[in-house]
Tab-separated table of C-alpha atoms and ligand atoms in Angstrom:
chain	number	residue	atom	x	y	z
A	30	MET	CA	9.022	-5.063	19.550
A	31	ARG	CA	5.858	-3.473	20.942
A	32	TYR	CA	3.408	-1.367	18.988
A	33	ILE	CA	1.661	1.741	20.277
A	34	SER	CA	-1.303	3.765	19.023
A	35	THR	CA	-0.921	7.181	17.401
A	36	ARG	CA	-3.702	8.437	19.704
A	37	GLY	CA	-1.883	7.341	22.837
A	38	GLN	CA	-4.886	5.837	24.642
A	39	ALA	CA	-4.780	2.147	23.656
A	40	PRO	CA	-2.675	-0.570	25.283
A	41	ALA	CA	0.569	-1.528	23.516
A	42	LEU	CA	0.436	-4.800	21.556
A	43	GLY	CA	2.920	-7.354	20.252
A	44	PHE	CA	3.332	-8.057	16.534
A	45	GLU	CA	0.882	-10.941	16.413
A	46	ASP	CA	-1.978	-8.910	17.825
A	47	VAL	CA	-1.186	-5.917	15.641
A	48	LEU	CA	-1.331	-8.174	12.612
A	49	LEU	CA	-4.836	-9.316	13.555
A	50	THR	CA	-6.204	-5.845	14.335
A	51	GLY	CA	-7.439	-2.926	12.280
A	52	LEU	CA	-7.609	0.430	14.018
A	53	ALA	CA	-6.555	0.682	17.661
A	54	PRO	CA	-9.481	0.913	20.114
A	55	ASP	CA	-8.770	4.644	20.608
A	56	GLY	CA	-9.175	5.227	16.853
A	57	GLY	CA	-5.424	5.492	16.210
A	58	LEU	CA	-3.031	3.497	14.034
A	59	TYR	CA	-0.343	1.225	15.412
A	60	VAL	CA	3.341	2.111	15.005
A	61	PRO	CA	6.439	0.431	16.475
A	62	GLU	CA	7.490	1.780	19.866
A	63	PHE	CA	10.967	2.357	18.459
A	64	LEU	CA	12.672	1.629	15.140
A	65	PRO	CA	15.674	-0.607	14.543
A	66	ARG	CA	18.660	1.456	13.342
A	67	PHE	CA	21.324	0.207	10.963
A	68	SER	CA	24.807	1.722	10.560
A	69	PRO	CA	26.189	2.510	7.071
A	70	GLU	CA	28.696	-0.346	7.552
A	71	GLU	CA	25.921	-2.799	8.268
A	72	ILE	CA	23.841	-1.627	5.301
A	73	SER	CA	26.917	-1.826	3.034
A	74	SER	CA	27.448	-5.427	4.065
A	75	TRP	CA	24.063	-6.294	2.531
A	76	ARG	CA	25.162	-5.455	-1.005
A	77	GLY	CA	24.696	-8.481	-3.236
A	78	LEU	CA	21.972	-10.095	-1.136
A	79	SER	CA	18.916	-11.435	-2.928
A	80	TYR	CA	15.672	-9.546	-2.387
A	81	GLU	CA	14.391	-12.052	0.151
A	82	GLU	CA	17.660	-12.070	2.099
A	83	LEU	CA	17.598	-8.302	2.243
A	84	ALA	CA	13.953	-8.410	3.350
A	85	PHE	CA	14.972	-10.639	6.223
A	86	LYS	CA	17.609	-8.130	7.430
A	87	VAL	CA	15.229	-5.188	7.258
A	88	VAL	CA	11.992	-6.737	8.531
A	89	PHE	CA	13.010	-9.391	11.047
A	90	PRO	CA	13.527	-6.903	13.930
A	91	PHE	CA	9.810	-6.052	13.669
A	92	VAL	CA	8.622	-9.636	14.056
A	93	GLU	CA	11.361	-11.437	15.982
A	94	GLU	CA	9.410	-11.945	19.187
A	95	ALA	CA	6.563	-13.568	17.268
A	96	ILE	CA	8.269	-15.649	14.554
A	97	PRO	CA	11.411	-17.823	14.669
A	98	ALA	CA	14.099	-16.724	12.172
A	99	ASP	CA	14.031	-19.866	10.042
A	100	ASP	CA	10.266	-19.824	9.658
A	101	PHE	CA	10.385	-16.181	8.668
A	102	ARG	CA	13.133	-16.816	6.114
A	103	GLU	CA	11.032	-19.528	4.540
A	104	MET	CA	7.981	-17.285	4.416
A	105	LEU	CA	9.967	-14.546	2.659
A	106	ALA	CA	11.406	-17.011	0.155
A	107	GLU	CA	7.892	-18.185	-0.756
A	108	THR	CA	6.592	-14.626	-0.910
A	109	TYR	CA	9.118	-13.305	-3.396
A	110	ARG	CA	9.245	-16.470	-5.466
A	111	VAL	CA	5.831	-15.625	-6.946
A	112	PHE	CA	7.215	-12.490	-8.607
A	113	ALA	CA	7.726	-12.777	-12.337
A	114	HIS	CA	11.176	-11.175	-12.378
A	115	LYS	CA	14.325	-12.629	-10.903
A	116	ALA	CA	15.329	-9.253	-9.404
A	117	VAL	CA	11.822	-8.921	-7.833
A	118	ALA	CA	12.006	-5.093	-7.996
A	119	PRO	CA	14.118	-4.293	-11.080
A	120	LEU	CA	15.374	-0.766	-11.794
A	121	VAL	CA	14.968	0.701	-15.261
A	122	GLN	CA	16.866	3.822	-16.280
A	123	ILE	CA	14.823	6.518	-18.016
A	124	ASP	CA	17.250	9.445	-17.987
A	125	SER	CA	20.885	10.149	-17.128
A	126	ASN	CA	20.397	9.890	-13.375
A	127	GLU	CA	16.764	8.891	-13.193
A	128	TRP	CA	15.184	5.492	-12.634
A	129	VAL	CA	11.893	3.659	-12.308
A	130	MET	CA	11.795	0.855	-9.749
A	131	GLU	CA	9.330	-1.664	-11.176
A	132	LEU	CA	7.173	-2.826	-8.299
A	133	PHE	CA	4.578	-4.408	-10.573
A	134	ARG	CA	6.079	-7.810	-11.333
A	135	GLY	CA	3.862	-9.577	-8.779
A	136	PRO	CA	0.712	-11.597	-9.516
A	137	THR	CA	-1.671	-8.597	-9.731
A	138	LEU	CA	0.676	-6.117	-11.429
A	139	ALA	CA	0.722	-3.479	-8.681
A	140	PHE	CA	3.100	-2.816	-5.782
A	141	LYS	CA	0.488	-3.951	-3.265
A	142	ASP	CA	1.599	-7.538	-3.962
A	143	PHE	CA	4.834	-6.855	-2.054
A	144	ALA	CA	2.956	-6.460	1.189
A	145	LEU	CA	-0.124	-8.600	0.631
A	146	GLN	CA	1.756	-11.693	-0.501
A	147	LEU	CA	3.622	-11.532	2.794
A	148	LEU	CA	0.545	-10.607	4.830
A	149	GLY	CA	-1.353	-13.700	3.676
A	150	ARG	CA	1.507	-15.936	4.718
A	151	LEU	CA	1.965	-14.177	8.061
A	152	LEU	CA	-1.726	-14.527	8.843
A	153	ASP	CA	-1.887	-18.209	8.024
A	154	TYR	CA	1.253	-18.901	10.041
A	155	VAL	CA	-0.018	-17.151	13.150
A	156	LEU	CA	-3.551	-18.572	12.835
A	157	GLU	CA	-2.278	-22.119	12.427
A	158	ARG	CA	-0.391	-21.742	15.701
A	159	ARG	CA	-3.433	-20.289	17.448
A	160	ASN	CA	-5.786	-22.789	15.876
A	161	GLN	CA	-8.014	-19.913	14.826
A	162	HIS	CA	-9.919	-18.888	11.685
A	163	VAL	CA	-10.548	-15.279	10.633
A	164	VAL	CA	-12.595	-13.409	8.068
A	165	ILE	CA	-11.021	-10.664	6.013
A	166	MET	CA	-13.508	-8.050	4.939
A	167	GLY	CA	-12.358	-5.285	2.625
A	168	ALA	CA	-13.626	-2.769	0.097
A	169	THR	CA	-11.792	-2.028	-3.103
A	170	SER	CA	-11.901	0.280	-6.070
A	171	GLY	CA	-9.447	-2.066	-7.784
A	172	ASP	CA	-5.859	-2.812	-6.771
A	173	THR	CA	-6.187	-3.658	-3.082
A	174	GLY	CA	-8.897	-6.261	-3.648
A	175	SER	CA	-7.044	-8.285	-6.228
A	176	ALA	CA	-3.739	-8.143	-4.327
A	177	ALA	CA	-5.469	-9.228	-1.110
A	178	ILE	CA	-7.232	-12.102	-2.878
A	179	GLU	CA	-4.010	-13.299	-4.494
A	180	GLY	CA	-2.224	-12.966	-1.151
A	181	CYS	CA	-4.795	-15.055	0.719
A	182	ARG	CA	-5.862	-17.607	-1.880
A	183	HIS	CA	-3.761	-20.365	-0.316
A	184	CYS	CA	-4.582	-19.507	3.296
A	185	LYS	CA	-6.187	-22.380	5.175
A	186	HIS	CA	-7.349	-20.228	8.053
A	187	VAL	CA	-8.747	-17.206	6.257
A	188	ASP	CA	-11.957	-16.491	4.375
A	189	ILE	CA	-11.802	-13.329	2.328
A	190	PHE	CA	-14.790	-11.201	1.328
A	191	ILE	CA	-13.998	-8.309	-1.010
A	192	LEU	CA	-16.670	-5.748	-1.842
A	193	HIS	CA	-16.381	-3.839	-5.097
A	194	PRO	CA	-18.852	-1.388	-6.651
A	195	HIS	CA	-20.875	-3.322	-9.254
A	196	GLU	CA	-20.022	-2.287	-12.819
A	197	ARG	CA	-17.689	0.467	-11.609
A	198	VAL	CA	-14.267	-1.186	-11.680
A	199	SER	CA	-12.303	-1.776	-14.866
A	200	GLU	CA	-12.672	-5.142	-16.566
A	201	VAL	CA	-9.018	-6.087	-15.984
A	202	GLN	CA	-9.338	-5.238	-12.312
A	203	ARG	CA	-12.628	-7.110	-11.904
A	204	ARG	CA	-11.339	-10.206	-13.665
A	205	GLN	CA	-8.187	-10.210	-11.564
A	206	MET	CA	-10.452	-10.638	-8.521
A	207	THR	CA	-13.243	-12.814	-9.826
A	208	THR	CA	-11.274	-15.424	-11.770
A	209	VAL	CA	-9.211	-16.602	-8.794
A	210	PRO	CA	-10.499	-20.045	-7.819
A	211	GLY	CA	-10.834	-21.076	-4.169
A	212	GLU	CA	-13.556	-21.935	-1.659
A	213	ASN	CA	-12.322	-19.210	0.697
A	214	ILE	CA	-12.553	-16.391	-1.858
A	215	HIS	CA	-15.781	-14.409	-2.050
A	216	ASN	CA	-16.289	-11.464	-4.390
A	217	LEU	CA	-19.284	-9.279	-3.663
A	218	ALA	CA	-20.383	-6.801	-6.320
A	219	ILE	CA	-22.409	-4.162	-4.498
A	220	ARG	CA	-25.055	-2.100	-6.297
A	221	GLY	CA	-23.511	1.164	-5.088
A	222	ASN	CA	-20.289	3.148	-5.288
A	223	PHE	CA	-16.903	2.646	-3.635
A	224	ASP	CA	-17.789	4.853	-0.660
A	225	ASP	CA	-20.872	2.697	0.010
A	226	CYS	CA	-18.659	-0.398	0.053
A	227	GLN	CA	-16.115	1.209	2.341
A	228	GLN	CA	-18.793	2.488	4.688
A	229	MET	CA	-20.266	-1.022	5.001
A	230	VAL	CA	-16.882	-2.480	5.829
A	231	LYS	CA	-16.162	0.200	8.402
A	232	GLU	CA	-19.516	-0.275	10.134
A	233	SER	CA	-19.199	-4.050	10.089
A	234	PHE	CA	-15.913	-3.876	12.028
A	235	GLY	CA	-17.884	-2.207	14.813
A	236	GLN	CA	-20.745	-4.774	14.675
A	237	GLN	CA	-18.954	-8.085	14.692
A	238	ALA	CA	-21.799	-9.771	16.598
A	239	PHE	CA	-23.183	-10.700	13.150
A	240	LEU	CA	-20.486	-13.392	13.051
A	241	GLY	CA	-22.026	-15.086	16.079
A	242	GLY	CA	-18.866	-14.835	18.185
A	243	LYS	CA	-17.201	-17.637	16.227
A	244	THR	CA	-14.644	-15.632	14.268
A	245	GLN	CA	-13.328	-12.089	13.902
A	246	LEU	CA	-12.741	-9.578	11.119
A	247	VAL	CA	-9.234	-8.627	9.988
A	248	ALA	CA	-8.314	-5.530	7.929
A	249	VAL	CA	-6.101	-5.630	4.850
A	250	ASN	CA	-5.938	-1.947	3.973
A	251	SER	CA	-2.782	-0.016	4.757
A	252	ILE	CA	-3.862	0.807	8.298
A	253	ASN	CA	-2.502	-2.715	8.908
A	254	TRP	CA	1.097	-2.217	10.085
A	255	ALA	CA	2.358	-5.387	8.388
A	256	ARG	CA	1.717	-3.803	4.997
A	257	ILE	CA	3.865	-0.751	5.716
A	258	MET	CA	6.623	-2.900	7.165
A	259	ALA	CA	7.001	-4.986	4.010
A	260	GLN	CA	7.307	-1.857	1.867
A	261	ILE	CA	10.381	-0.521	3.680
A	262	VAL	CA	12.555	-3.174	2.029
A	263	TYR	CA	12.532	-1.892	-1.531
A	264	TYR	CA	13.969	1.475	-0.551
A	265	PHE	CA	17.053	-0.349	0.757
A	266	HIS	CA	17.064	-2.557	-2.332
A	267	ALA	CA	17.138	0.411	-4.747
A	268	SER	CA	19.695	2.324	-2.762
A	269	LEU	CA	22.106	-0.608	-2.578
A	270	ALA	CA	21.766	-1.201	-6.297
A	271	LEU	CA	22.719	2.407	-7.101
A	272	GLY	CA	25.681	2.910	-4.788
A	273	GLY	CA	24.065	3.512	-1.401
A	274	PRO	CA	24.487	3.891	1.462
A	275	GLN	CA	27.652	5.805	0.482
A	276	ARG	CA	25.484	7.967	-1.778
A	277	SER	CA	22.207	9.498	-0.752
A	278	MET	CA	19.091	8.881	-2.879
A	279	ALA	CA	15.908	10.725	-3.809
A	280	PHE	CA	12.603	8.896	-4.267
A	281	SER	CA	9.385	10.018	-5.897
A	282	VAL	CA	6.297	8.132	-4.759
A	283	PRO	CA	2.829	8.109	-6.372
A	284	THR	CA	0.706	8.606	-3.273
A	285	GLY	CA	-2.845	7.871	-2.169
A	286	ASN	CA	-3.136	6.763	1.431
A	287	PHE	CA	0.460	7.791	2.254
A	288	GLY	CA	1.423	4.176	3.021
A	289	ASP	CA	4.123	3.656	0.422
A	290	VAL	CA	5.875	6.987	0.965
A	291	PHE	CA	5.638	6.590	4.736
A	292	ALA	CA	7.609	3.350	4.330
A	293	GLY	CA	10.321	5.473	2.665
A	294	TYR	CA	10.335	7.819	5.632
A	295	LEU	CA	10.803	4.827	7.933
A	296	ALA	CA	13.695	3.509	5.819
A	297	ARG	CA	15.418	6.850	6.380
A	298	GLU	CA	14.712	6.783	10.117
A	299	MET	CA	16.290	3.317	10.161
A	300	GLY	CA	19.535	4.685	8.780
A	301	LEU	CA	19.236	4.688	4.986
A	302	PRO	CA	20.578	7.941	3.507
A	303	ILE	CA	17.588	9.501	1.722
A	304	GLU	CA	17.883	13.124	0.787
A	305	GLN	CA	14.426	13.751	-0.567
A	306	LEU	CA	11.003	12.097	-0.709
A	307	VAL	CA	8.612	13.491	-3.302
A	308	VAL	CA	4.920	13.048	-2.533
A	309	ALA	CA	3.296	12.800	-5.959
A	310	THR	CA	-0.495	13.159	-6.075
A	311	ASN	CA	-3.142	13.448	-8.755
A	312	ARG	CA	-5.771	16.186	-8.519
A	313	ASN	CA	-6.918	14.670	-5.236
A	314	ASP	CA	-4.143	16.676	-3.674
A	315	ILE	CA	-4.801	17.079	0.057
A	316	LEU	CA	-1.200	16.074	0.795
A	317	HIS	CA	0.271	18.440	-1.767
A	318	ARG	CA	-1.755	21.274	-0.288
A	319	PHE	CA	-0.429	20.400	3.152
A	320	PHE	CA	3.225	20.152	2.153
A	321	SER	CA	3.170	23.242	-0.042
A	322	GLY	CA	1.094	25.518	2.170
A	323	ASN	CA	0.611	23.955	5.627
A	324	ARG	CA	-3.112	23.630	5.202
A	325	TYR	CA	-4.740	20.251	5.781
A	326	GLU	CA	-8.178	20.467	4.249
A	327	LYS	CA	-10.618	18.013	2.758
A	328	HIS	CA	-11.919	18.632	-0.772
A	329	ALA	CA	-14.543	16.650	-2.700
A	330	LEU	CA	-13.325	13.474	-4.397
A	331	ALA	CA	-12.503	13.748	-8.100
A	332	HIS	CA	-12.254	10.757	-10.416
A	333	SER	CA	-9.015	10.598	-12.341
A	334	LEU	CA	-7.095	8.404	-14.775
A	335	SER	CA	-5.090	7.170	-11.765
A	336	PRO	CA	-7.952	5.677	-9.709
A	337	SER	CA	-5.751	4.004	-7.098
A	338	MET	CA	-4.741	7.461	-5.901
A	339	ASP	CA	-8.275	8.888	-5.769
A	340	ILE	CA	-8.630	9.614	-2.058
A	341	MET	CA	-9.999	12.477	0.010
A	342	ILE	CA	-7.995	11.811	3.191
A	343	SER	CA	-4.781	9.781	3.509
A	344	SER	CA	-5.114	7.480	6.483
A	345	ASN	CA	-1.394	6.844	7.042
A	346	PHE	CA	-0.601	10.545	7.236
A	347	GLU	CA	-1.580	10.217	10.896
A	348	ARG	CA	1.519	8.087	11.424
A	349	LEU	CA	3.737	10.957	10.241
A	350	LEU	CA	1.820	13.500	12.325
A	351	PHE	CA	2.505	11.354	15.381
A	352	ASP	CA	6.252	11.827	14.843
A	353	LEU	CA	5.917	15.507	13.965
A	354	TYR	CA	4.187	15.954	17.335
A	355	GLY	CA	6.997	14.227	19.203
A	356	ARG	CA	4.854	11.081	19.550
A	357	ASP	CA	2.304	12.898	21.687
A	358	GLY	CA	-0.885	10.897	21.059
A	359	LYS	CA	-3.089	13.394	22.820
A	360	ALA	CA	-1.916	16.209	20.537
A	361	VAL	CA	-2.584	14.066	17.438
A	362	ASP	CA	-6.030	13.203	18.742
A	363	ASP	CA	-6.844	16.891	19.356
A	364	LEU	CA	-5.577	17.913	15.929
A	365	LEU	CA	-7.527	15.227	14.071
A	366	LYS	CA	-10.668	15.926	16.090
A	367	SER	CA	-10.569	19.560	15.075
A	368	PHE	CA	-9.944	18.421	11.473
A	369	GLN	CA	-13.409	16.778	11.633
A	370	SER	CA	-14.956	20.215	11.667
A	371	GLY	CA	-12.671	22.047	9.233
A	372	PRO	CA	-9.177	22.691	7.857
A	373	VAL	CA	-6.195	22.630	10.223
A	374	GLN	CA	-2.629	23.955	10.286
A	375	ILE	CA	0.275	22.725	12.358
A	376	GLU	CA	2.861	24.892	14.121
A	377	ASP	CA	5.403	26.340	11.757
A	378	HIS	CA	8.432	24.544	13.250
A	379	ARG	CA	6.720	21.150	12.881
A	380	TRP	CA	5.689	21.881	9.312
A	381	LYS	CA	9.253	22.997	8.481
A	382	ARG	CA	10.581	19.726	9.822
A	383	ALA	CA	8.300	17.855	7.460
A	384	ARG	CA	9.366	20.100	4.587
A	385	ALA	CA	13.034	19.393	5.195
A	386	LEU	CA	12.464	15.915	3.813
A	387	PHE	CA	9.229	15.911	1.809
A	388	ASP	CA	8.482	17.828	-1.349
A	389	SER	CA	5.218	17.452	-3.222
A	390	TYR	CA	3.551	18.040	-6.543
A	391	ALA	CA	0.055	17.444	-7.976
A	392	VAL	CA	-0.323	16.199	-11.547
A	393	ASP	CA	-3.675	16.365	-13.386
A	394	ASP	CA	-4.928	13.948	-16.067
A	395	ASP	CA	-3.649	15.993	-19.017
A	396	LEU	CA	-0.152	16.239	-17.597
A	397	THR	CA	-0.258	12.525	-16.716
A	398	CYS	CA	-0.942	11.666	-20.371
A	399	ALA	CA	1.666	14.150	-21.590
A	400	THR	CA	4.233	12.473	-19.324
A	401	ILE	CA	3.354	8.986	-20.577
A	402	SER	CA	3.847	10.173	-24.126
A	403	ARG	CA	7.029	12.197	-23.385
A	404	VAL	CA	8.769	9.298	-21.668
A	405	PHE	CA	7.700	6.917	-24.407
A	406	THR	CA	9.176	9.264	-27.007
A	407	GLU	CA	12.387	9.738	-25.027
A	408	CYS	CA	13.171	6.093	-24.327
A	409	GLU	CA	10.362	3.823	-25.566
A	410	TYR	CA	9.374	3.064	-22.025
A	411	LEU	CA	5.678	2.807	-21.276
A	412	LEU	CA	4.499	4.198	-17.926
A	413	ASP	CA	1.216	3.478	-16.211
A	414	PRO	CA	-0.673	6.639	-15.155
A	415	HIS	CA	0.248	6.328	-11.453
A	416	THR	CA	3.941	5.937	-12.165
A	417	ALA	CA	3.757	8.779	-14.690
A	418	ILE	CA	2.585	11.084	-11.906
A	419	GLY	CA	5.641	10.061	-9.894
A	420	VAL	CA	7.992	10.697	-12.808
A	421	GLU	CA	6.541	14.126	-13.503
A	422	ALA	CA	6.595	15.158	-9.833
A	423	ALA	CA	10.220	13.989	-9.611
A	424	ARG	CA	11.134	16.278	-12.479
A	425	LYS	CA	9.338	19.274	-10.969
A	426	CYS	CA	10.690	18.820	-7.439
A	427	ARG	CA	14.234	17.647	-8.011
A	428	ARG	CA	16.713	19.360	-5.684
A	429	ASP	CA	20.058	18.036	-6.917
A	430	ALA	CA	20.785	16.523	-10.334
A	431	GLY	CA	23.739	14.616	-8.860
A	432	THR	CA	21.515	12.533	-6.591
A	433	PRO	CA	19.919	9.489	-8.206
A	434	MET	CA	16.151	10.003	-8.483
A	435	ILE	CA	14.106	6.828	-8.250
A	436	THR	CA	10.381	6.839	-9.000
A	437	LEU	CA	8.388	3.963	-7.574
A	438	GLY	CA	6.685	2.199	-10.494
A	439	THR	CA	3.456	1.258	-8.744
A	440	ALA	CA	1.515	-0.481	-11.541
A	441	HIS	CA	1.915	-2.161	-14.915
A	442	PRO	CA	0.580	-0.058	-17.833
A	443	ALA	CA	-1.653	-2.916	-19.064
A	444	LYS	CA	-3.712	-2.488	-15.928
A	445	PHE	CA	-4.751	1.006	-17.011
A	446	PRO	CA	-4.972	0.932	-20.823
A	447	GLU	CA	-7.404	3.880	-20.896
A	448	ALA	CA	-4.700	6.370	-19.851
A	449	VAL	CA	-2.248	4.961	-22.369
A	450	ARG	CA	-4.840	5.302	-25.168
A	451	ARG	CA	-5.528	8.900	-24.165
A	452	SER	CA	-1.801	9.626	-24.397
A	453	SER	CA	-2.039	9.164	-28.171
A	454	ILE	CA	0.958	6.925	-28.510
A	455	SER	CA	0.661	4.115	-30.947
A	456	VAL	CA	1.204	1.139	-28.673
A	457	GLU	CA	-1.299	-0.918	-26.778
A	458	PRO	CA	0.066	-2.163	-23.433
A	459	LYS	CA	0.077	-5.952	-23.294
A	460	LEU	CA	-0.653	-8.096	-20.266
A	461	PRO	CA	2.333	-10.195	-19.144
A	462	LEU	CA	2.336	-13.896	-19.963
A	463	HIS	CA	0.931	-15.139	-16.672
A	464	LEU	CA	-2.237	-13.113	-17.293
A	465	ASP	CA	-2.440	-13.739	-21.014
A	466	ASP	CA	-5.661	-15.731	-20.745
A	467	LEU	CA	-7.337	-13.454	-18.184
A	468	PHE	CA	-10.225	-12.747	-20.532
A	469	ASP	CA	-10.951	-16.453	-21.051
A	470	ARG	CA	-11.031	-17.427	-17.406
A	471	GLU	CA	-14.280	-18.151	-15.634
A	472	GLU	CA	-15.581	-15.437	-13.298
A	473	ARG	CA	-17.277	-15.968	-9.950
A	474	TYR	CA	-19.033	-13.234	-7.960
A	475	THR	CA	-22.285	-12.447	-6.214
A	476	VAL	CA	-24.235	-9.266	-6.828
A	477	LEU	CA	-25.859	-7.802	-3.726
A	478	ASP	CA	-27.883	-4.682	-2.989
A	479	ASN	CA	-26.303	-1.740	-1.248
A	480	ASP	CA	-27.654	-3.069	2.029
A	481	ARG	CA	-25.493	-3.778	5.053
A	482	GLN	CA	-27.834	-6.398	6.513
A	483	GLN	CA	-27.792	-8.394	3.295
A	484	VAL	CA	-24.007	-8.270	3.083
A	485	GLN	CA	-23.501	-9.281	6.709
A	486	ASP	CA	-25.984	-12.147	6.341
A	487	PHE	CA	-24.120	-13.325	3.277
A	488	ILE	CA	-20.818	-13.364	5.129
A	489	ALA	CA	-22.313	-15.049	8.199
A	490	ARG	CA	-23.721	-17.811	5.966
A	491	ASN	CA	-20.717	-18.357	3.724
A	492	TRP	CA	-17.489	-18.385	5.714
A	493	LYS	CA	-15.887	-21.770	6.288
A	494	PHE	CA	-17.321	-22.757	9.648
A	495	ALA	CA	-20.658	-20.963	9.222
A	496	GLY	CA	-23.789	-22.633	10.537
B	504	LIG	C1	-2.397	1.836	-3.882
B	504	LIG	C2	-1.727	2.483	-5.035
B	504	LIG	C3	-1.083	3.734	-4.915
B	504	LIG	C4	-1.099	4.543	-3.640
B	504	LIG	O1	-0.345	3.982	-2.599
B	504	LIG	P1	-0.510	4.483	-1.086
B	504	LIG	O2	0.324	3.575	-0.267
B	504	LIG	O3	-1.975	4.388	-0.775
B	504	LIG	O4	-0.033	5.903	-1.042
B	504	LIG	C5	-0.429	4.235	-6.029
B	504	LIG	N1	-0.410	3.566	-7.202
B	504	LIG	C6	-1.012	2.373	-7.353
B	504	LIG	C7	-0.977	1.695	-8.679
B	504	LIG	C8	-1.691	1.773	-6.287
B	504	LIG	O5	-2.299	0.588	-6.441
C-alpha cells in the first residue's frame, strides 16, 4: 500500500515512512492510494472474532508491506489486552434501537487509546528494525497527551515531550499525564494557553536543527494516518455485533478534528453497510455549518464543557475534501488556500454527495447537560459530555427508526465530572479501579515559560541520547 498527499505535490510513501511523518512536505495529509474492499460474505465470516482478530482483518492490508503478519498479530494482541473490558469496545443499549459503544475502557478513559496504544507499538517495532530513536513532540489540552504518554511509556526508541498549558487542564487530565513513571516521558507545563503550546510544536517541526541532526520529531495528533487506520475497526465491530453486514447501521460521532468520523466514512468505503454518519459538534460548529449550509468558515474558539471537541478548524476534514474533489490535490490546495483569506463554498453537486451520507447537529452546553440528565433518568446510564453530544445529535438527525443507531462513547464520565455536576443529577462519577489511586500518585513535570527557545533547549538537553 502506498500513501499519497491530499495536496498532490508530495512523493508517495510506504507505511513505515508515513508512520514517522507529520504533514506531507506540500502541506497535505497522507491517505492510502486505494482502499481495501471487503464483500458482505467476507465481513459476515468475521462474526464471532475477538476484537484483536477483527482488527487484524481490517487493518493488515494497510501495513502488510511493512510488517509480517505474525508480528502484527502479536502487536494487536498486546494493544487490546490493556483494555479493562473483555469485549474491548462493549455496546450498551440506551433505547429500543439505540446504543452507546463504550470506547473508554482503555488506560486513559478516552477513545484515543485505541489508536495510540497501537501507534506506540508500531513505532517501537519499526524503530527497532531501523536502529533509530525519535522524539515525539505534541501539545495537548487533555486527552491526546495522556493517551500518547500511555501509548509510548514502554517504547525503548521514543522520547515523548508533551506540552500542556500550565494550570489550564483539569486535575484528572493533568494527573493522568504527570503520574506516569518513565525516563522517556517528559511533561512540560507551559505558562501560556493551548494555542501557544500548539504553535510551539508546529514551529518546532519546521526547525528540527535544534536537535543537532541526531534525531527527528514525530507527530501523534490525528494528522498521523496510523491513528485513523486503527479507528476503522470499531465500526466493523459494532456492526457485526448488531446484525451487520446484512443490516445497515447509523453512527453518531462526537467530533473535533474529524478523525473519528472520517474512520467511519472509510469503513463504509471498505464495504461496511453504513446508512448514516452523524457529525455531532459542540458550539464550535464549523463542520455543522458546512454540512447544513455549505459554508466553511472559521469562527472564534469558544470554551465548552466538552473541551476535547473545542476546535476552530478540523484538520482531517481535508481528507474528505480530497475525495469530494475526485482526489484532485491541486483543487484541494486551491480551495484551502482561498479558505486562508475567508469563508469558502464547494460546488453544489460535491456538497450534495457529502450530504447523502453525513448529517450534522451542534449541541450547546445547556443541551449537553440536559441530555446527560435525561439519559440518566431514562436508564440510569451516565454519559460524559462528549458522548452526550453524540446521543443528542443522533436523536435530532435520525433518518430511520428501524436502523440501529450507535453513538460512539468517546470518554468516561469520571474524566469530566464538572459537566455531570452541572447536570444536577445526584451521582458523582467514579474513576474505574485501575485509576482509583490517581490522586495519591506522585506527579512529575517541568514548568517552562511560553518561550520556544527555552522549550527547544529543554528537549535538546533531555532526550535519551542528548549531549
Ligand atoms: C479527541 C476527542 C473527540 C474528538 O475526536 P476527533 O477525532 O478529533 O473528531 C471527542 N471526544 C473525546 C472525549 C475526545 O478525546
